[in-house]
mmCIF file of C-alpha atoms in Angstrom:
data_model
loop_
_atom_site.group_PDB
_atom_site.id
_atom_site.type_symbol
_atom_site.label_atom_id
_atom_site.label_comp_id
_atom_site.label_asym_id
_atom_site.label_seq_id
_atom_site.Cartn_x
_atom_site.Cartn_y
_atom_site.Cartn_z
ATOM 1 C CA MET A 1 -16.926 5.315 -0.700
ATOM 2 C CA GLU A 2 -19.945 3.526 -1.896
ATOM 3 C CA ASN A 3 -18.887 5.086 -5.898
ATOM 4 C CA ASP A 4 -16.739 7.658 -7.528
ATOM 5 C CA GLY A 5 -20.160 9.639 -8.982
ATOM 6 C CA ALA A 6 -20.824 13.719 -9.132
ATOM 7 C CA GLU A 7 -23.273 12.430 -6.139
ATOM 8 C CA MET A 8 -21.400 11.097 -4.173
ATOM 9 C CA ILE A 9 -18.601 13.439 -4.029
ATOM 10 C CA VAL A 10 -20.539 16.310 -3.556
ATOM 11 C CA SER A 11 -21.497 15.021 -0.455
ATOM 12 C CA LEU A 12 -18.581 14.099 1.078
ATOM 13 C CA LEU A 13 -17.498 17.880 0.436
ATOM 14 C CA GLN A 14 -20.693 19.221 2.005
ATOM 15 C CA LYS A 15 -20.994 16.928 5.138
ATOM 16 C CA PHE A 16 -16.808 17.585 5.656
ATOM 17 C CA LYS A 17 -16.305 20.676 4.465
ATOM 18 C CA PRO A 18 -12.621 20.323 3.687
ATOM 19 C CA GLN A 19 -10.020 23.205 3.237
ATOM 20 C CA LYS A 20 -7.887 20.993 1.198
ATOM 21 C CA THR A 21 -7.985 17.236 -0.415
ATOM 22 C CA ILE A 22 -5.799 15.126 -2.411
ATOM 23 C CA LEU A 23 -6.156 12.623 -5.445
ATOM 24 C CA SER A 24 -4.259 9.395 -5.262
ATOM 25 C CA SER A 25 -5.774 7.079 -8.045
ATOM 26 C CA VAL A 26 -4.182 4.537 -9.784
ATOM 27 C CA ILE A 27 -7.703 3.394 -12.104
ATOM 28 C CA ASN A 28 -9.254 5.075 -14.795
ATOM 29 C CA HIS A 29 -11.022 7.278 -12.668
ATOM 30 C CA ASN A 30 -13.785 9.492 -13.353
ATOM 31 C CA ILE A 31 -12.767 13.036 -14.506
ATOM 32 C CA GLU A 32 -15.538 14.896 -12.795
ATOM 33 C CA ILE A 33 -13.574 13.563 -8.913
ATOM 34 C CA GLU A 34 -10.994 16.737 -9.388
ATOM 35 C CA ASN A 35 -13.150 19.372 -11.508
ATOM 36 C CA LEU A 36 -15.373 19.170 -8.333
ATOM 37 C CA LEU A 37 -12.088 19.317 -6.326
ATOM 38 C CA VAL A 38 -10.315 22.338 -7.557
ATOM 39 C CA ALA A 39 -14.049 24.092 -7.261
ATOM 40 C CA LYS A 40 -14.598 23.211 -3.885
ATOM 41 C CA THR A 41 -11.147 23.193 -1.766
ATOM 42 C CA LYS A 42 -7.190 24.111 -2.402
ATOM 43 C CA PHE A 43 -6.920 20.311 -4.540
ATOM 44 C CA HIS A 44 -3.179 18.702 -5.534
ATOM 45 C CA LYS A 45 -3.678 15.219 -7.685
ATOM 46 C CA LEU A 46 -0.641 12.694 -7.114
ATOM 47 C CA SER A 47 1.969 12.694 -9.971
ATOM 48 C CA HIS A 48 5.919 12.121 -10.561
ATOM 49 C CA LEU A 49 5.448 15.847 -10.755
ATOM 50 C CA THR A 50 4.223 16.269 -7.091
ATOM 51 C CA LYS A 51 6.889 17.636 -4.823
ATOM 52 C CA LEU A 52 8.170 14.645 -2.655
ATOM 53 C CA PRO A 53 9.722 14.204 1.154
ATOM 54 C CA PHE A 54 12.366 12.458 -0.089
ATOM 55 C CA SER A 55 13.687 11.667 -3.302
ATOM 56 C CA THR A 56 14.024 8.424 -5.824
ATOM 57 C CA PRO A 57 16.599 7.246 -7.427
ATOM 58 C CA VAL A 58 15.758 5.383 -9.350
ATOM 59 C CA GLY A 59 15.492 4.196 -13.358
ATOM 60 C CA LYS A 60 11.940 6.261 -14.303
ATOM 61 C CA PRO A 61 10.412 7.640 -11.401
ATOM 62 C CA GLU A 62 7.636 9.108 -13.465
ATOM 63 C CA THR A 63 6.776 5.394 -13.780
ATOM 64 C CA ILE A 64 6.426 5.250 -9.740
ATOM 65 C CA GLY A 65 2.497 4.249 -8.529
ATOM 66 C CA ALA A 66 1.124 7.114 -6.689
ATOM 67 C CA ASP A 67 0.197 4.593 -3.910
ATOM 68 C CA ARG A 68 3.931 3.866 -3.407
ATOM 69 C CA LEU A 69 4.771 7.146 -3.529
ATOM 70 C CA ALA A 70 2.137 7.662 -0.580
ATOM 71 C CA LEU A 71 3.174 4.602 1.273
ATOM 72 C CA ALA A 72 7.235 6.555 1.186
ATOM 73 C CA ALA A 73 5.569 9.849 2.667
ATOM 74 C CA ALA A 74 4.431 8.051 5.518
ATOM 75 C CA ALA A 75 7.271 6.369 6.967
ATOM 76 C CA VAL A 76 9.862 9.408 5.997
ATOM 77 C CA TYR A 77 6.810 11.443 7.778
ATOM 78 C CA PHE A 78 6.554 8.970 10.758
ATOM 79 C CA TYR A 79 10.226 7.648 10.787
ATOM 80 C CA PRO A 80 12.734 10.016 9.660
ATOM 81 C CA ARG A 81 16.262 9.468 9.037
ATOM 82 C CA LYS A 82 15.762 5.346 9.615
ATOM 83 C CA HIS A 83 15.933 2.957 6.460
ATOM 84 C CA ASN A 84 12.069 1.799 6.544
ATOM 85 C CA LEU A 85 10.386 -1.055 4.381
ATOM 86 C CA VAL A 86 7.185 -0.643 3.734
ATOM 87 C CA ILE A 87 4.608 -3.549 2.557
ATOM 88 C CA GLY A 88 1.506 -3.197 0.695
ATOM 89 C CA LEU A 89 -1.024 -5.895 0.617
ATOM 90 C CA GLY A 90 -3.345 -4.834 -2.361
ATOM 91 C CA THR A 91 -4.030 -6.504 -5.442
ATOM 92 C CA CYS A 92 -0.432 -6.649 -5.344
ATOM 93 C CA ILE A 93 2.094 -6.368 -2.819
ATOM 94 C CA THR A 94 4.531 -3.512 -2.817
ATOM 95 C CA TYR A 95 7.947 -3.936 -1.008
ATOM 96 C CA ASN A 96 8.811 -0.534 -1.006
ATOM 97 C CA PHE A 97 11.999 0.875 0.556
ATOM 98 C CA ILE A 98 13.495 4.158 2.145
ATOM 99 C CA ASN A 99 17.278 4.486 2.755
ATOM 100 C CA ARG A 100 17.880 7.084 6.102
ATOM 101 C CA ASP A 101 18.787 9.297 3.588
ATOM 102 C CA HIS A 102 15.217 9.617 2.495
ATOM 103 C CA GLU A 103 15.812 8.350 -0.951
ATOM 104 C CA PHE A 104 13.376 5.702 -2.447
ATOM 105 C CA LEU A 105 15.667 3.396 -3.818
ATOM 106 C CA GLY A 106 13.202 0.346 -5.460
ATOM 107 C CA GLY A 107 11.757 -2.993 -3.788
ATOM 108 C CA GLY A 108 9.331 -5.109 -5.767
ATOM 109 C CA ILE A 109 6.498 -6.741 -6.721
ATOM 110 C CA SER A 110 4.616 -9.299 -6.456
ATOM 111 C CA PRO A 111 0.961 -11.267 -6.490
ATOM 112 C CA GLY A 112 -1.198 -10.203 -3.973
ATOM 113 C CA LEU A 113 -4.385 -12.651 -1.698
ATOM 114 C CA GLU A 114 -6.801 -12.092 -3.405
ATOM 115 C CA MET A 115 -5.034 -12.513 -6.916
ATOM 116 C CA ARG A 116 -2.901 -15.691 -5.949
ATOM 117 C CA LEU A 117 -6.369 -17.400 -4.863
ATOM 118 C CA LYS A 118 -8.412 -16.195 -8.193
ATOM 119 C CA ALA A 119 -5.309 -17.930 -10.223
ATOM 120 C CA MET A 120 -5.310 -20.737 -8.887
ATOM 121 C CA ASN A 121 -9.424 -20.529 -9.929
ATOM 122 C CA GLN A 122 -9.101 -20.084 -12.869
ATOM 123 C CA PHE A 123 -6.026 -21.305 -14.911
ATOM 124 C CA THR A 124 -7.299 -25.214 -13.257
ATOM 125 C CA ALA A 125 -9.882 -27.070 -14.742
ATOM 126 C CA LYS A 126 -11.606 -28.264 -10.828
ATOM 127 C CA LEU A 127 -10.074 -26.202 -8.045
ATOM 128 C CA PRO A 128 -12.647 -24.108 -6.976
ATOM 129 C CA LEU A 129 -12.355 -19.842 -6.006
ATOM 130 C CA VAL A 130 -12.271 -19.769 -1.867
ATOM 131 C CA LYS A 131 -12.585 -16.873 0.215
ATOM 132 C CA PRO A 132 -9.444 -15.597 2.355
ATOM 133 C CA ALA A 133 -9.039 -16.575 5.968
ATOM 134 C CA ALA A 134 -7.100 -15.772 8.691
ATOM 135 C CA ASN A 135 -7.246 -18.625 10.594
ATOM 136 C CA ILE A 136 -6.000 -21.563 8.961
ATOM 137 C CA PRO A 137 -4.132 -24.912 8.926
ATOM 138 C CA LEU A 138 -0.516 -25.583 7.816
ATOM 139 C CA ILE A 139 -1.794 -29.353 6.533
ATOM 140 C CA GLY A 140 -5.332 -28.607 4.762
ATOM 141 C CA TYR A 141 -7.134 -30.916 5.333
ATOM 142 C CA ASP A 142 -9.244 -30.764 2.348
ATOM 143 C CA THR A 143 -9.389 -28.412 -0.825
ATOM 144 C CA ALA A 144 -10.543 -24.871 0.341
ATOM 145 C CA THR A 145 -8.133 -25.279 3.482
ATOM 146 C CA ASN A 146 -4.683 -26.417 0.931
ATOM 147 C CA LEU A 147 -5.386 -23.614 -1.025
ATOM 148 C CA LEU A 148 -5.422 -20.895 1.854
ATOM 149 C CA SER A 149 -2.286 -22.784 3.569
ATOM 150 C CA GLY A 150 -0.792 -22.291 -0.092
ATOM 151 C CA ALA A 151 -1.737 -18.948 -0.850
ATOM 152 C CA VAL A 152 -2.206 -17.251 2.599
ATOM 153 C CA LEU A 153 1.096 -18.849 4.416
ATOM 154 C CA GLY A 154 3.140 -18.771 0.802
ATOM 155 C CA MET A 155 2.471 -14.900 1.137
ATOM 156 C CA ALA A 156 3.565 -14.830 4.705
ATOM 157 C CA TYR A 157 6.673 -17.245 4.291
ATOM 158 C CA GLU A 158 7.303 -14.972 1.550
ATOM 159 C CA ILE A 159 7.236 -11.460 3.233
ATOM 160 C CA ASP A 160 9.481 -12.978 6.454
ATOM 161 C CA GLY A 161 11.538 -13.647 3.060
ATOM 162 C CA PHE A 162 11.882 -10.390 2.721
ATOM 163 C CA ILE A 163 12.331 -8.932 5.798
ATOM 164 C CA ASN A 164 14.871 -11.359 6.364
ATOM 165 C CA LEU A 165 16.980 -10.663 2.944
ATOM 166 C CA TYR A 166 16.945 -6.382 3.763
ATOM 167 C CA LYS A 167 17.771 -7.167 7.658
ATOM 168 C CA GLN A 168 21.275 -9.035 5.783
ATOM 169 C CA ARG A 169 22.082 -5.917 4.040
ATOM 170 C CA TYR A 170 20.371 -3.100 6.106
ATOM 171 C CA GLY A 171 20.487 -3.728 9.631
ATOM 172 C CA ASN A 172 18.264 -2.508 11.992
ATOM 173 C CA PHE A 173 15.184 -1.180 10.176
ATOM 174 C CA ASN A 174 11.660 -0.460 10.311
ATOM 175 C CA ALA A 175 9.558 -3.323 8.997
ATOM 176 C CA HIS A 176 5.425 -1.785 8.215
ATOM 177 C CA LEU A 177 2.384 -3.620 7.139
ATOM 178 C CA THR A 178 -0.203 -2.227 5.717
ATOM 179 C CA GLY A 179 -3.634 -2.676 3.115
ATOM 180 C CA GLY A 180 -7.073 -4.869 3.386
ATOM 181 C CA ASP A 181 -4.877 -8.066 3.622
ATOM 182 C CA ILE A 182 -3.076 -7.363 6.819
ATOM 183 C CA VAL A 183 -6.328 -8.813 8.816
ATOM 184 C CA TYR A 184 -5.206 -12.231 6.963
ATOM 185 C CA LEU A 185 -1.082 -12.054 6.838
ATOM 186 C CA ALA A 186 -0.770 -10.585 10.376
ATOM 187 C CA SER A 187 -0.518 -13.136 12.634
ATOM 188 C CA HIS A 188 1.674 -15.535 10.422
ATOM 189 C CA LEU A 189 4.855 -13.125 10.593
ATOM 190 C CA LYS A 190 7.510 -14.286 12.319
ATOM 191 C CA ASN A 191 8.930 -10.795 11.983
ATOM 192 C CA GLN A 192 8.905 -7.632 14.342
ATOM 193 C CA ILE A 193 6.625 -5.425 12.194
ATOM 194 C CA PHE A 194 4.442 -2.080 13.322
ATOM 195 C CA ALA A 195 0.771 -3.076 10.995
ATOM 196 C CA ASP A 196 -1.118 -0.048 10.407
ATOM 197 C CA PRO A 197 -4.255 0.016 7.502
ATOM 198 C CA GLU A 198 -4.338 3.415 6.837
ATOM 199 C CA LEU A 199 -1.261 4.055 6.361
ATOM 200 C CA ILE A 200 -1.922 4.819 3.044
ATOM 201 C CA PHE A 201 -3.506 7.837 3.896
ATOM 202 C CA LYS A 202 -1.340 9.290 6.285
ATOM 203 C CA GLY A 203 0.770 9.837 3.354
ATOM 204 C CA LEU A 204 -1.443 11.432 1.489
ATOM 205 C CA TYR A 205 -1.363 14.427 4.248
ATOM 206 C CA ALA A 206 2.352 14.437 4.354
ATOM 207 C CA ILE A 207 2.413 14.474 0.746
ATOM 208 C CA SER A 208 -0.349 17.189 0.704
ATOM 209 C CA GLU A 209 1.279 19.216 3.442
ATOM 210 C CA VAL A 210 4.320 19.426 1.215
ATOM 211 C CA ASN A 211 2.633 20.658 -1.847
ATOM 212 C CA ASN A 212 -0.756 22.068 0.169
ATOM 213 C CA PRO A 213 0.592 24.057 3.205
#
């Protein structure tokens, strides 16, 4: 969507005529979105009260982000009764582990690519803000490639390291990678992964089927 204004929502509803809708939001979104979806469709808002196809035996399940719930739901829906590690590449990197008993055990959160690049610019006196790229050298030859090598390859080695640690503890499991930064990271990872940039939408569909049958 270009924006979250009422006109944009109305145009989408008129164009696609959905029978059911689900909203996943981790920001202070325009509340008019909910009013329109309630009026025009069978609507569900993803929250800690949502019925999920997995359990959340963690300390405070109500604090789990809506995006992480959707990623976990996708893993359970498409790869049931298996250990699944879903890695979301957004503003932050989220590591989300769901065991073969369909329990979301948690995982980890670390800075995403854009956050790392912005931090090096904002918290230093002279380092520039560079745009992400996939084709980068191991040994940077100027300031920009040094920053990209550290940020992109650093993330790749972090992700591979986490996958290897999960392997040591759980043996066989599926590793999934999703999010907008796949294009920069996927080619640098050593472990075998399932790369699906639209996994979160598939998870929302799975949750909608449970709550909006």
